[in-house]
Each structure stands twice: as structure tokens, then as C-alpha cells.
Tab-separated table of C-alpha atoms and ligand atoms in Angstrom:
chain	number	residue	atom	x	y	z
A	25	MET	CA	3.868	0.582	-29.339
A	26	GLY	CA	5.007	-0.056	-25.965
A	27	PHE	CA	3.957	2.276	-23.302
A	28	PRO	CA	1.205	4.897	-23.738
A	29	GLU	CA	2.942	8.557	-23.966
A	30	ASN	CA	1.566	9.798	-20.762
A	31	PHE	CA	2.656	6.676	-18.476
A	32	LEU	CA	2.864	7.583	-14.671
A	33	TRP	CA	6.388	6.358	-14.105
A	34	GLY	CA	7.419	7.171	-10.560
A	35	GLY	CA	7.641	6.004	-6.998
A	36	ALA	CA	6.284	5.126	-3.851
A	37	THR	CA	6.073	5.660	-0.300
A	38	ALA	CA	3.895	5.849	2.696
A	39	ALA	CA	3.666	8.404	5.889
A	40	ASN	CA	4.207	5.828	8.223
A	41	GLN	CA	7.146	4.555	6.655
A	42	CYS	CA	9.134	7.712	5.776
A	43	GLU	CA	7.754	10.590	7.234
A	44	GLY	CA	8.621	10.916	11.011
A	45	GLY	CA	8.002	14.029	12.717
A	46	TYR	CA	5.568	12.430	15.032
A	47	GLN	CA	4.991	14.953	17.518
A	48	GLU	CA	5.209	18.065	14.813
A	49	GLY	CA	2.751	20.229	13.946
A	50	GLY	CA	-0.113	19.371	16.212
A	51	ARG	CA	0.023	15.564	14.797
A	52	GLY	CA	-1.549	13.297	16.986
A	53	LEU	CA	-0.470	9.302	17.923
A	54	ALA	CA	-1.667	6.764	15.902
A	55	ASN	CA	-1.148	2.806	15.445
A	56	VAL	CA	1.801	2.926	13.364
A	57	ASP	CA	3.311	4.776	15.757
A	58	VAL	CA	2.948	2.094	18.570
A	59	THR	CA	4.019	-0.781	16.240
A	60	PRO	CA	7.870	-1.394	17.324
A	61	HIS	CA	10.677	-2.896	16.138
A	62	GLY	CA	11.701	-6.743	17.586
A	63	LYS	CA	9.962	-10.078	18.671
A	64	GLU	CA	6.445	-7.720	19.728
A	65	ARG	CA	5.688	-6.064	16.260
A	66	PHE	CA	4.217	-9.168	15.052
A	67	PRO	CA	1.577	-9.709	17.971
A	68	VAL	CA	1.385	-6.054	18.004
A	69	MET	CA	0.237	-6.009	14.026
A	70	LEU	CA	-1.977	-8.871	14.273
A	71	GLY	CA	-3.672	-7.046	17.321
A	72	THR	CA	-3.021	-9.909	19.676
A	73	ARG	CA	-0.582	-7.878	21.842
A	74	LYS	CA	-2.783	-4.628	22.982
A	75	MET	CA	0.164	-1.566	22.513
A	76	LEU	CA	-1.944	1.295	22.513
A	77	LYS	CA	0.928	3.838	24.055
A	78	LEU	CA	4.737	4.268	23.600
A	79	GLU	CA	5.990	1.456	26.294
A	80	ASP	CA	9.480	1.804	27.915
A	81	GLY	CA	12.340	-0.707	26.419
A	82	CYS	CA	10.586	-0.662	22.738
A	83	TYR	CA	12.137	1.121	20.100
A	84	TYR	CA	9.404	2.706	17.420
A	85	PRO	CA	10.927	3.214	14.015
A	86	ALA	CA	8.043	5.115	12.616
A	87	LEU	CA	8.430	8.098	15.281
A	88	LYS	CA	11.685	9.088	12.942
A	89	GLY	CA	11.029	7.432	9.403
A	90	ILE	CA	13.471	8.656	7.313
A	91	ASP	CA	12.680	12.221	8.395
A	92	PHE	CA	10.603	13.197	5.019
A	93	TYR	CA	9.229	15.594	7.160
A	94	HIS	CA	12.193	17.701	7.328
A	95	HIS	CA	13.508	16.516	4.145
A	96	TYR	CA	10.603	16.377	1.861
A	97	LYS	CA	12.107	19.298	-0.633
A	98	GLU	CA	15.555	17.445	-1.332
A	99	ASP	CA	13.878	13.986	-1.457
A	100	ILE	CA	11.438	15.336	-4.296
A	101	ALA	CA	14.513	16.782	-5.867
A	102	LEU	CA	16.268	13.626	-6.541
A	103	PHE	CA	12.902	12.066	-7.749
A	104	ALA	CA	12.817	14.930	-10.163
A	105	GLU	CA	16.118	14.397	-10.942
A	106	MET	CA	15.224	10.694	-11.841
A	107	GLY	CA	12.155	12.319	-13.928
A	108	PHE	CA	9.229	10.890	-11.936
A	109	LYS	CA	6.077	11.754	-13.487
A	110	THR	CA	4.444	10.907	-10.779
A	111	PHE	CA	5.074	10.336	-6.713
A	112	ARG	CA	2.604	7.936	-4.600
A	113	LEU	CA	2.948	9.108	-1.047
A	114	SER	CA	-0.240	8.891	1.748
A	115	ILE	CA	-1.952	11.177	4.137
A	116	ALA	CA	-1.141	10.816	8.077
A	117	TRP	CA	-4.847	10.701	9.493
A	118	SER	CA	-3.510	11.807	12.764
A	119	ARG	CA	-1.935	14.945	11.166
A	120	ILE	CA	-5.299	16.022	9.549
A	121	PHE	CA	-7.412	15.232	12.668
A	122	PRO	CA	-4.922	14.203	15.360
A	123	ASN	CA	-7.537	12.088	17.347
A	124	GLY	CA	-9.756	11.297	14.158
A	125	ASP	CA	-12.894	12.747	15.831
A	126	GLU	CA	-12.489	16.116	15.846
A	127	LYS	CA	-14.855	18.517	14.142
A	128	GLU	CA	-12.328	20.939	12.573
A	129	PRO	CA	-9.053	20.020	10.728
A	130	ASN	CA	-5.424	21.023	12.147
A	131	GLU	CA	-4.131	23.567	9.875
A	132	ASP	CA	-0.617	22.965	10.212
A	133	GLY	CA	-0.838	19.338	9.235
A	134	LEU	CA	-2.883	20.572	5.937
A	135	ARG	CA	-0.613	22.846	4.973
A	136	PHE	CA	2.295	20.311	5.477
A	137	TYR	CA	1.024	18.416	2.697
A	138	GLU	CA	-0.137	21.154	0.414
A	139	ASP	CA	3.620	22.096	0.580
A	140	VAL	CA	4.360	18.968	-0.418
A	141	PHE	CA	1.951	18.864	-3.458
A	142	LEU	CA	3.040	22.169	-4.399
A	143	GLU	CA	6.680	21.076	-4.187
A	144	CYS	CA	5.776	18.199	-6.591
A	145	ARG	CA	3.939	20.677	-8.855
A	146	LYS	CA	7.308	22.393	-9.245
A	147	TYR	CA	8.882	19.694	-10.828
A	148	GLY	CA	5.655	18.834	-12.770
A	149	ILE	CA	5.147	15.616	-10.594
A	150	GLU	CA	1.594	14.443	-9.802
A	151	PRO	CA	1.107	13.216	-6.730
A	152	LEU	CA	-0.546	9.831	-6.360
A	153	VAL	CA	-2.332	10.115	-2.645
A	154	THR	CA	-3.311	7.338	-0.588
A	155	ILE	CA	-5.873	8.548	1.636
A	156	THR	CA	-5.270	5.519	4.382
A	157	HIS	CA	-2.023	3.470	4.443
A	158	PHE	CA	-2.362	1.443	7.417
A	159	ASP	CA	-2.788	4.218	9.886
A	160	CYS	CA	-5.391	5.289	12.527
A	161	PRO	CA	-5.227	7.484	15.081
A	162	ILE	CA	-4.789	6.178	18.324
A	163	HIS	CA	-7.952	7.826	20.232
A	164	LEU	CA	-10.260	6.060	17.284
A	165	ILE	CA	-8.778	2.418	18.403
A	166	ARG	CA	-9.163	3.326	22.460
A	167	GLU	CA	-13.198	5.002	21.964
A	168	TYR	CA	-14.573	3.158	18.817
A	169	GLY	CA	-12.336	-0.049	18.406
A	170	GLY	CA	-10.955	1.003	15.037
A	171	TRP	CA	-12.909	0.411	12.152
A	172	LYS	CA	-15.148	-2.048	14.060
A	173	SER	CA	-17.335	0.917	14.550
A	174	TYR	CA	-19.336	2.231	11.868
A	175	GLU	CA	-18.744	5.724	13.170
A	176	LEU	CA	-15.362	5.275	11.492
A	177	VAL	CA	-17.256	5.396	8.354
A	178	GLU	CA	-18.301	9.147	9.240
A	179	LEU	CA	-15.159	10.322	10.452
A	180	TYR	CA	-13.795	9.006	7.341
A	181	LYS	CA	-16.132	10.679	4.844
A	182	ARG	CA	-14.780	14.102	7.191
A	183	LEU	CA	-11.181	13.496	6.237
A	184	VAL	CA	-11.664	12.631	2.812
A	185	THR	CA	-14.100	15.804	2.189
A	186	THR	CA	-11.492	18.074	3.937
A	187	LEU	CA	-8.817	16.641	1.497
A	188	PHE	CA	-10.819	16.725	-1.581
A	189	THR	CA	-11.800	20.608	-0.914
A	190	ARG	CA	-8.352	21.681	0.084
A	191	TYR	CA	-6.303	19.786	-2.336
A	192	LYS	CA	-8.973	20.284	-5.219
A	193	GLY	CA	-6.658	21.266	-8.308
A	194	LEU	CA	-3.132	20.084	-6.756
A	195	VAL	CA	-4.210	16.019	-6.851
A	196	HIS	CA	-5.822	14.107	-9.238
A	197	TYR	CA	-5.097	10.922	-8.244
A	198	TRP	CA	-6.416	8.952	-5.046
A	199	LEU	CA	-6.453	5.584	-3.599
A	200	THR	CA	-8.714	4.680	-0.269
A	201	PHE	CA	-7.157	1.783	1.361
A	202	ASN	CA	-3.662	0.726	0.945
A	203	GLU	CA	-3.878	-3.211	0.351
A	204	ILE	CA	-7.422	-3.419	1.891
A	205	ASN	CA	-7.118	-7.062	2.105
A	206	MET	CA	-4.110	-6.868	4.359
A	207	ILE	CA	-6.824	-6.594	7.172
A	208	LEU	CA	-7.450	-10.329	7.046
A	209	HIS	CA	-3.437	-11.009	7.659
A	210	LEU	CA	-2.324	-7.737	9.929
A	211	PRO	CA	-5.450	-6.456	11.405
A	212	PHE	CA	-3.769	-3.888	13.684
A	213	MET	CA	-2.224	-2.598	10.649
A	214	GLY	CA	-4.903	-2.323	8.680
A	215	ALA	CA	-7.966	-1.065	10.691
A	216	GLY	CA	-6.407	-0.643	13.846
A	217	LEU	CA	-7.977	-3.966	15.376
A	218	VAL	CA	-7.058	-4.965	18.955
A	219	PHE	CA	-8.849	-8.214	20.078
A	220	GLU	CA	-10.302	-9.192	23.129
A	221	GLU	CA	-9.899	-12.855	24.599
A	222	GLY	CA	-12.459	-15.385	23.054
A	223	GLU	CA	-13.292	-12.506	20.754
A	224	ASP	CA	-14.466	-13.897	17.143
A	225	GLN	CA	-11.429	-12.461	15.355
A	226	GLU	CA	-12.523	-13.590	12.003
A	227	LYS	CA	-16.196	-11.897	12.295
A	228	ALA	CA	-14.346	-8.739	13.614
A	229	LYS	CA	-12.081	-8.678	10.752
A	230	TYR	CA	-15.008	-9.242	8.345
A	231	GLN	CA	-17.374	-6.278	10.133
A	232	SER	CA	-14.279	-4.001	9.696
A	233	VAL	CA	-13.835	-4.739	6.086
A	234	HIS	CA	-17.304	-3.935	5.578
A	235	HIS	CA	-17.019	-0.616	7.061
A	236	GLU	CA	-13.860	-0.261	5.067
A	237	LEU	CA	-15.642	-0.737	2.211
A	238	ILE	CA	-18.718	1.379	2.665
A	239	ALA	CA	-16.536	4.482	3.484
A	240	SER	CA	-14.144	3.749	0.263
A	241	ALA	CA	-17.724	3.893	-2.051
A	242	TRP	CA	-18.194	7.452	0.028
A	243	ALA	CA	-14.662	8.332	-1.171
A	244	VAL	CA	-15.514	7.779	-4.494
A	245	LYS	CA	-18.752	9.390	-4.627
A	246	LEU	CA	-17.285	12.534	-2.788
A	247	ALA	CA	-14.252	13.263	-4.802
A	248	HIS	CA	-16.232	13.091	-7.717
A	249	GLU	CA	-18.433	15.520	-6.826
A	250	ILE	CA	-15.827	17.921	-5.384
A	251	ASP	CA	-13.445	17.685	-8.177
A	252	PRO	CA	-14.767	15.774	-11.644
A	253	GLU	CA	-11.205	15.760	-12.317
A	254	ASN	CA	-10.337	13.442	-9.628
A	255	LYS	CA	-9.569	9.739	-10.271
A	256	VAL	CA	-9.990	6.902	-7.485
A	257	GLY	CA	-8.617	3.636	-7.066
A	258	CYS	CA	-8.597	0.824	-4.936
A	259	MET	CA	-5.606	-0.798	-3.994
A	260	MET	CA	-4.928	-4.391	-2.837
A	261	ALA	CA	-1.756	-6.823	-2.113
A	262	ALA	CA	-2.078	-8.669	-5.560
A	263	GLY	CA	-0.515	-12.065	-6.633
A	264	ASP	CA	-2.548	-14.953	-7.958
A	265	TYR	CA	-2.366	-17.725	-6.377
A	266	TYR	CA	-0.891	-21.196	-8.356
A	267	PRO	CA	-1.942	-24.473	-7.493
A	268	TYR	CA	1.212	-26.597	-6.023
A	269	CYS	CA	0.206	-29.108	-8.295
A	270	CYS	CA	-2.926	-30.322	-10.489
A	271	MET	CA	-4.679	-32.272	-8.312
A	272	PRO	CA	-8.058	-30.398	-8.472
A	273	GLU	CA	-8.098	-30.117	-4.745
A	274	ASP	CA	-5.081	-27.435	-4.937
A	275	VAL	CA	-6.140	-25.709	-8.017
A	276	TRP	CA	-9.733	-25.391	-5.569
A	277	GLU	CA	-7.698	-24.275	-3.033
A	278	ALA	CA	-5.939	-21.706	-5.366
A	279	LYS	CA	-9.129	-20.678	-6.194
A	280	LYS	CA	-10.681	-20.058	-2.771
A	281	GLN	CA	-7.487	-18.174	-1.927
A	282	ASP	CA	-7.437	-15.750	-5.012
A	283	ARG	CA	-11.294	-14.713	-3.844
A	284	ALA	CA	-10.565	-14.260	-0.443
A	285	ASN	CA	-8.228	-11.060	-1.600
A	286	MET	CA	-10.233	-10.393	-4.946
A	287	MET	CA	-13.633	-10.170	-3.038
A	288	PHE	CA	-12.482	-6.655	-1.671
A	289	ILE	CA	-12.002	-5.595	-5.327
A	290	ASP	CA	-14.884	-7.002	-6.531
A	291	VAL	CA	-17.134	-4.723	-4.114
A	292	GLN	CA	-15.468	-1.618	-5.248
A	293	ALA	CA	-14.971	-2.406	-8.748
A	294	ARG	CA	-18.343	-3.749	-9.111
A	295	GLY	CA	-20.534	-1.854	-6.347
A	296	TYR	CA	-21.905	-5.342	-4.711
A	297	TYR	CA	-20.724	-8.020	-2.998
A	298	PRO	CA	-20.265	-11.372	-5.008
A	299	ASN	CA	-22.822	-14.517	-3.809
A	300	TYR	CA	-19.764	-16.272	-2.825
A	301	ALA	CA	-19.016	-13.717	0.137
A	302	LYS	CA	-22.794	-13.736	0.954
A	303	LYS	CA	-22.475	-17.442	1.380
A	304	MET	CA	-19.504	-17.134	3.437
A	305	PHE	CA	-21.046	-14.310	5.850
A	306	GLU	CA	-24.056	-17.029	6.419
A	307	ARG	CA	-21.921	-19.686	7.494
A	308	MET	CA	-20.184	-17.702	9.526
A	309	SER	CA	-23.464	-15.976	10.873
A	310	LEU	CA	-21.836	-12.721	10.252
A	311	LYS	CA	-25.302	-10.235	9.374
A	312	LEU	CA	-23.927	-7.139	7.923
A	313	SER	CA	-25.879	-4.189	7.937
A	314	LEU	CA	-26.044	-2.149	4.985
A	315	SER	CA	-28.546	0.995	4.932
A	316	ASP	CA	-30.231	1.792	1.781
A	317	THR	CA	-28.308	4.734	1.210
A	318	ASP	CA	-25.124	2.944	1.391
A	319	GLU	CA	-26.146	0.288	-0.474
A	320	LYS	CA	-26.679	2.884	-3.382
A	321	VAL	CA	-23.640	4.640	-2.781
A	322	MET	CA	-21.746	1.292	-2.929
A	323	ARG	CA	-23.522	0.433	-6.037
A	324	GLU	CA	-22.972	4.004	-7.858
A	325	ASN	CA	-19.632	4.737	-6.851
A	326	THR	CA	-17.132	1.722	-8.408
A	327	VAL	CA	-13.601	3.251	-8.867
A	328	ASP	CA	-12.120	4.169	-11.685
A	329	PHE	CA	-8.928	2.143	-11.616
A	330	ILE	CA	-7.158	-0.865	-10.184
A	331	ALA	CA	-4.023	-0.169	-8.178
A	332	PHE	CA	-2.284	-3.069	-6.566
A	333	SER	CA	0.997	-4.007	-5.115
A	334	TYR	CA	2.993	-7.036	-6.655
A	335	TYR	CA	6.168	-8.485	-4.877
A	336	SER	CA	5.391	-12.109	-5.712
A	337	SER	CA	3.062	-14.546	-7.158
A	338	ARG	CA	1.838	-17.148	-3.763
A	339	CYS	CA	1.282	-20.760	-4.143
A	340	VAL	CA	-0.822	-23.204	-2.227
A	341	THR	CA	-1.188	-26.675	-1.677
A	342	THR	CA	-3.463	-29.174	0.306
A	343	ARG	CA	-0.934	-31.814	0.693
A	344	ASP	CA	1.100	-31.530	4.151
A	345	ASP	CA	4.407	-32.762	2.667
A	346	VAL	CA	5.435	-29.389	1.120
A	347	LYS	CA	6.971	-26.940	2.873
A	348	GLU	CA	5.971	-23.502	3.775
A	349	THR	CA	7.240	-19.997	2.472
A	350	THR	CA	8.432	-18.035	5.409
A	351	GLY	CA	8.821	-13.871	5.856
A	352	ASN	CA	5.838	-13.070	4.408
A	353	ALA	CA	2.079	-11.839	6.112
A	354	PHE	CA	0.603	-14.174	3.118
A	355	ARG	CA	1.573	-17.873	4.517
A	356	GLY	CA	1.910	-20.234	1.423
A	357	THR	CA	3.665	-23.090	-0.048
A	358	LYS	CA	7.065	-22.772	-1.390
A	359	ASN	CA	7.461	-22.772	-4.848
A	360	PRO	CA	10.119	-24.931	-6.302
A	361	TYR	CA	10.843	-23.012	-9.463
A	362	LEU	CA	11.287	-19.810	-8.033
A	363	GLU	CA	14.167	-18.099	-6.516
A	364	ALA	CA	13.624	-15.884	-3.431
A	365	SER	CA	14.879	-12.626	-1.833
A	366	GLU	CA	16.588	-12.725	1.409
A	367	TRP	CA	13.784	-12.176	3.468
A	368	GLY	CA	12.008	-15.131	1.757
A	369	TRP	CA	9.853	-13.613	-0.884
A	370	GLN	CA	9.629	-15.452	-4.126
A	371	ILE	CA	10.797	-13.471	-7.288
A	372	ASP	CA	8.225	-13.971	-10.102
A	373	ALA	CA	8.056	-11.686	-13.112
A	374	LEU	CA	6.048	-13.596	-15.364
A	375	GLY	CA	3.641	-13.766	-12.291
A	376	LEU	CA	3.213	-9.873	-12.772
A	377	ARG	CA	1.886	-10.368	-16.401
A	378	ILE	CA	-0.402	-13.365	-14.866
A	379	THR	CA	-1.731	-11.154	-12.566
A	380	MET	CA	-2.522	-8.090	-14.355
A	381	ASN	CA	-4.251	-10.075	-16.875
A	382	SER	CA	-6.385	-11.403	-14.352
A	383	LEU	CA	-7.407	-8.116	-12.904
A	384	TYR	CA	-8.003	-7.126	-16.167
A	385	ASP	CA	-10.031	-9.796	-17.402
A	386	ARG	CA	-11.978	-9.451	-14.237
A	387	TYR	CA	-13.077	-5.856	-14.059
A	388	GLN	CA	-12.058	-4.611	-17.499
A	389	LYS	CA	-10.773	-1.100	-15.812
A	390	PRO	CA	-7.421	0.242	-15.946
A	391	LEU	CA	-4.535	-0.729	-13.818
A	392	PHE	CA	-1.539	1.077	-11.654
A	393	ILE	CA	1.125	-0.948	-10.259
A	394	VAL	CA	1.853	1.162	-7.195
A	395	GLU	CA	4.212	-0.897	-5.599
A	396	ASN	CA	6.693	-3.283	-7.053
A	397	GLY	CA	10.450	-4.199	-5.962
A	398	LEU	CA	13.288	-6.004	-4.074
A	399	GLY	CA	13.856	-5.760	-0.521
A	400	ALA	CA	17.595	-6.381	-0.323
A	401	LYS	CA	20.667	-5.581	2.084
A	402	ASP	CA	22.695	-2.560	0.433
A	403	GLU	CA	26.426	-2.202	0.755
A	404	LEU	CA	27.502	1.811	0.807
A	405	ILE	CA	30.690	1.987	-1.170
A	406	ALA	CA	32.732	5.201	-2.041
A	407	ASP	CA	31.888	6.225	-5.713
A	408	GLY	CA	35.556	7.578	-6.794
A	409	ALA	CA	34.146	11.017	-6.729
A	410	GLY	CA	34.062	11.894	-3.340
A	411	SER	CA	30.898	10.642	-2.137
A	412	PHE	CA	29.400	7.230	-1.623
A	413	THR	CA	26.748	4.738	-3.635
A	414	VAL	CA	25.521	1.124	-4.066
A	415	ASN	CA	26.002	-1.343	-6.650
A	416	ASP	CA	22.697	-2.611	-7.051
A	417	ASP	CA	22.608	-4.691	-10.002
A	418	TYR	CA	20.581	-7.540	-8.109
A	419	ARG	CA	18.033	-4.829	-8.072
A	420	ILE	CA	18.085	-3.441	-11.644
A	421	GLU	CA	18.057	-7.326	-12.698
A	422	TYR	CA	14.629	-7.744	-10.304
A	423	LEU	CA	13.113	-4.109	-11.893
A	424	ARG	CA	13.625	-4.948	-15.645
A	425	ALA	CA	12.226	-8.360	-15.528
A	426	HIS	CA	9.240	-6.791	-13.961
A	427	ILE	CA	9.132	-4.154	-16.314
A	428	GLN	CA	9.427	-6.433	-19.231
A	429	ALA	CA	6.463	-8.483	-17.896
A	430	MET	CA	4.436	-5.444	-17.813
A	431	LYS	CA	5.334	-4.622	-21.140
A	432	ALA	CA	4.559	-7.771	-22.540
A	433	ALA	CA	0.881	-7.505	-20.839
A	434	VAL	CA	0.248	-3.912	-22.289
A	435	ASP	CA	1.981	-4.527	-25.514
A	436	GLU	CA	0.899	-8.269	-26.448
A	437	ASP	CA	-2.419	-8.754	-24.204
A	438	GLY	CA	-3.397	-5.496	-24.544
A	439	VAL	CA	-3.777	-4.625	-20.624
A	440	GLU	CA	-4.617	-0.804	-20.150
A	441	LEU	CA	-2.214	0.221	-17.672
A	442	TRP	CA	-1.779	3.880	-16.158
A	443	GLY	CA	1.409	3.722	-14.639
A	444	TYR	CA	4.548	2.356	-12.258
A	445	THR	CA	5.596	3.457	-8.911
A	446	PRO	CA	8.306	0.654	-7.306
A	447	TRP	CA	7.826	0.669	-3.865
A	448	GLY	CA	10.352	2.772	-1.716
A	449	CYS	CA	11.749	4.816	-4.341
A	450	ILE	CA	13.911	6.214	-1.490
A	451	ASP	CA	15.037	3.632	1.165
A	452	LEU	CA	12.434	3.373	3.870
A	453	VAL	CA	11.069	1.630	7.197
A	454	SER	CA	10.146	-1.815	6.534
A	455	ALA	CA	6.312	-2.363	7.289
A	456	SER	CA	6.395	-5.846	8.115
A	457	THR	CA	9.518	-6.294	9.984
A	458	GLY	CA	10.179	-2.679	11.098
A	459	GLU	CA	13.951	-2.869	9.702
A	460	MET	CA	15.781	-0.094	7.577
A	461	SER	CA	18.113	-2.818	6.259
A	462	LYS	CA	15.158	-4.394	3.549
A	463	ARG	CA	16.017	-1.516	1.440
A	464	TYR	CA	13.941	-0.650	-1.652
A	465	GLY	CA	15.180	2.293	-2.951
A	466	PHE	CA	16.858	3.901	-5.990
A	467	ILE	CA	18.333	6.474	-2.819
A	468	TYR	CA	19.831	5.271	0.147
A	469	VAL	CA	19.374	6.945	3.240
A	470	ASP	CA	22.133	6.469	5.979
A	471	LEU	CA	20.094	5.289	9.035
A	472	ASP	CA	20.199	1.606	10.784
A	473	ASP	CA	17.980	-0.467	11.907
A	474	ALA	CA	18.575	0.967	15.408
A	475	GLY	CA	17.602	4.318	14.005
A	476	GLU	CA	21.240	5.626	13.760
A	477	GLY	CA	22.863	7.485	11.094
A	478	THR	CA	23.288	11.064	9.147
A	479	LEU	CA	19.604	10.428	7.532
A	480	ALA	CA	22.209	11.658	4.428
A	481	ARG	CA	20.683	10.831	0.912
A	482	TYR	CA	22.967	8.992	-1.795
A	483	LYS	CA	22.297	7.827	-5.411
A	484	LYS	CA	22.362	3.891	-5.824
A	485	LYS	CA	23.403	2.566	-9.297
A	486	SER	CA	19.603	1.965	-9.881
A	487	PHE	CA	18.794	6.060	-9.909
A	488	GLY	CA	20.951	6.328	-13.004
A	489	TRP	CA	19.296	3.275	-14.625
A	490	TYR	CA	16.076	4.116	-13.712
A	491	LYS	CA	16.395	7.489	-14.936
A	492	LYS	CA	17.357	6.070	-18.367
A	493	VAL	CA	13.929	3.482	-18.168
A	494	ILE	CA	11.825	6.761	-17.537
A	495	ALA	CA	13.585	9.301	-20.824
A	496	SER	CA	13.139	6.365	-22.900
A	497	ASN	CA	9.420	5.484	-21.715
A	498	GLY	CA	10.383	1.981	-20.706
A	499	GLU	CA	12.489	1.355	-24.051
A	500	ASP	CA	15.834	1.052	-22.826
A	501	LEU	CA	15.761	-1.093	-19.981
A	502	GLU	CA	20.099	-2.098	-19.964
B	1318	BG6	C1	3.346	-3.401	1.194
B	1318	BG6	C2	3.024	-2.301	1.635
B	1318	BG6	O1	2.834	-4.598	1.883
B	1318	BG6	O2	4.751	-4.064	1.345
B	1318	BG6	C3	4.291	-1.365	2.189
B	1318	BG6	O3	2.076	-1.293	0.987
B	1318	BG6	C4	5.336	-2.149	2.404
B	1318	BG6	O4	4.002	-0.506	3.034
B	1318	BG6	C5	5.926	-3.041	1.194
B	1318	BG6	O5	6.475	-1.717	3.045
B	1318	BG6	C6	6.989	-3.916	1.456
B	1318	BG6	O6	6.506	-4.484	2.500
B	1318	BG6	P1	8.095	-4.310	3.232
B	1318	BG6	O7	7.714	-5.364	4.801
B	1318	BG6	O8	9.285	-5.322	3.128
B	1318	BG6	O9	8.226	-3.268	3.980
């Protein structure tokens, strides 16, 4: 019993939060580059503050990331030392097509990822590639309005065809859109959406969702045609909603919130919109056009597996005497039974088992946990051997509890799980806050919130712990 022998242990990152090198190798500017640190960050991510170029006086953490662009060999060697079987990373669209709509791809960008994949393979690490992790070339936002336009489906098809063809045999695991449901919460980040004064934001979001869902189905089709070995997953920001109390109104509210997230996966995993979504579009007077070809592609090309991020369960109520949580793109109610991280993210390991069961019951497809972890402030201390380390017992405790929960889901509930890639296996820039000080990694990166530091990498205590976990296939969690 326990985890299957070929279980994919590893770690996860995204280009926009670690790569840097934003002007190198012919790369173009993207939405993620112009998302600043500081008080403008949320309005920009929401699409209500238009910032389509780098502005004076702002600090943009994605431009440097943790400079994975120049450190990837060193970083992958550290992942290999931990025993990673897989490494999740994303492609920066603007490295492959700097403007997004060129006819021919940028060879330098293609070569960069090829080198990264070859470096992974050198150690027997299977790359797990997110095609789009919150990034969209700026030119596509200026010229087409981002994913509001159907044109992006065509351009995405060009992107994925290029990737599947070039990396055939090097990559077998793909995710189409990172946290596709995030479009509802942070639309500039999720789909390059910027709203005009008076624009119907809800309609614009669902129009864009529709285009991403069509594009995702095309990606599944093309991936399978180009290499039948390819496995393609959807990816959602998961975490079941709990009703705050057993009032039927709260239970109903929790169900509605779950559906708002599951709707995406319902389409990607089943091939058509569920009736509750069609009814919602009717109420919104939103007519989504779907050609016969696209409908057929959607219906016939469902995903091979369900990938998701899990940081926390969520809680809702219809009562107005109950406190809200802070610090998360998903607003909700404070669950009085849970502790929270320094950023207010509630910690609920059993919630992972509950969420896994909900997803598996609903879709009956293999799951892949592609993000999980604790964002915390770390203190770098001397390790007594001339280097530095972090005693991150709090991180080990969080991960241990979550691995135990996922093990119970596999062992006791029979959930099929392909792998586990905790988020930010190496410290990187936080997506929500733009901070470096919100750290998730097994590897500490010497860089602060203002972008100052040597970029040196140091192993934390959790590095050795996770190495043991992998070596024992999840049996040794002490
Ligand atoms: C997910 C994203 O929302 O959570 C990642 O896919 C992100 O990009 C991660 O970094 C953790 O969130 P944060 O805001 O702590 O970086």
C-alpha cells in the first residue's frame, strides 16, 4: 500500500515568478512584467488600473524573478539532489512569440526551454509544463483585449502546436491554463483583461473563460495528435467550500461557490457546459458563440487528468455577523476551527483529503496535486559548516500533515493520484503580493522584497526532510 511506485514527487514553479531575464533572448513584454509590487498591485491584477507598460516609480519583481534564467542548471541540480521525479515549470508565451501573433516562433526562446528540459532529463526528471501560468503578451492585450477576443484561441493553437512539435519526446505532461478559475478573481493576471469604465466585467470575464476553455480543448487534441504519449491536464485553484453553519442557506451558498470553481473543470473534464452554467449565462444575457467545430473539439477532447492547487479549504456564510478572511484572492469567512498562516491563509490538511475526494467523485479521472505549501517568513542562520540554512520546522509540519492527508485519500479512499509538486520548491516571487519574503521553498534564495540580495541559494532544513520523504516514497515523514 502507500503511494504507487511511479509516483511523481517533485516541486512547482512558474516562469513569471522565477525566470527573470525579461529582455533576454528576444523575449517580449507580458502582463506579468508590468504587475508592480506595492499598493498598485491589486488594482492592476483586477484589471481596474490600466498599466500596460513599465512606469517610473514602480518596482516590478517579475523582471528579475530569482533569475532562474541564468541559474537553472544550479537549481535543477539541487532538485535532483532532493530526488525529484518531476519538476513543474511554465513557458513564458512572450519568449516563444514575443508579441503573441508572429507567424514564426523565436528560436532563442525555444532553445532556452529545450536546454532546461534537457537539463531535467539529465537527472531523470520528467518536466511538467504549464503552457500558460498567468502570462499574456502585452501586445495581445493592447491589440486584441486579451482573452476577450476569439483571436487568442487561434494564437494559442499556434503556440501549443509549436511547443508540442518542438518538445516531442522531451515533455509528456502538460497543463493548459494555471488556475483557470482565477480569471474570475484576478482577471488581468488570469486572462490579460483590462476593463473600461462602465464595462460589464462579469460578461467580459465569462466571454474570456469561454475562449480559454475552447483553447484548452484544442490543446488536448493537438497534444494527442502530435504525440500520443502526451498527457494533458486542466488546473484549478481548488479547496472545497464549507458552510459556516448548518443553516440550509449556508449549505446552498457553499454549493454555489463550489460550482463557480468547478464549472471550468466540468467543461474540461466532461466536454460540455453543465446546465447550471447555461442558466447562469441566460440570466446574464450572455450569448457565447460556439462553432460546430469548436463544440466537437470540446466534446471529444477532455483532459487526461485533473491537476489542482490546494492551500486551504474555504468557508462561506450568508450571515453578516461573521468575520471575513484576509489576504487571499478568494474572499470568504473565517473558519473558527482553523489556524492561519502569517498571510491569513487558513491551514486545513484534512481539507485536502476532502477536496481530493470531491474531485475524484465528480470526475473519476486521476488527480495531480501541482501546488501546495506554506508561505512563511524565514530567518537565514549560520549552519555551523560555513554556510547558511533555515530551521523551517513550521514548513515541515505543514507539508507532513498534507502528505498524510493525501496518503489517506489514496490508501483509504482509493483516490487515484499521479503526483505531488509542492509550490515554490525554490523561493520565488509571490503571485498575490509580489513579495520575496513570502517563502515556500526547500531552497532559500537571498533576495528581498526590493530585489536586493546576492541570489545565492541555501538549503533549508526542509530540503533534507523532503529528500527523505521522496527516497522512502512518502513512508518516512519524520
Ligand atoms: C497559486 C498560483 O495561486 O498560488 C501561484 O498558481 C502562486 O502562482 C501560489 O504563487 C501561491 O500564492 P502566493 O500569492 O502566495 O504566491
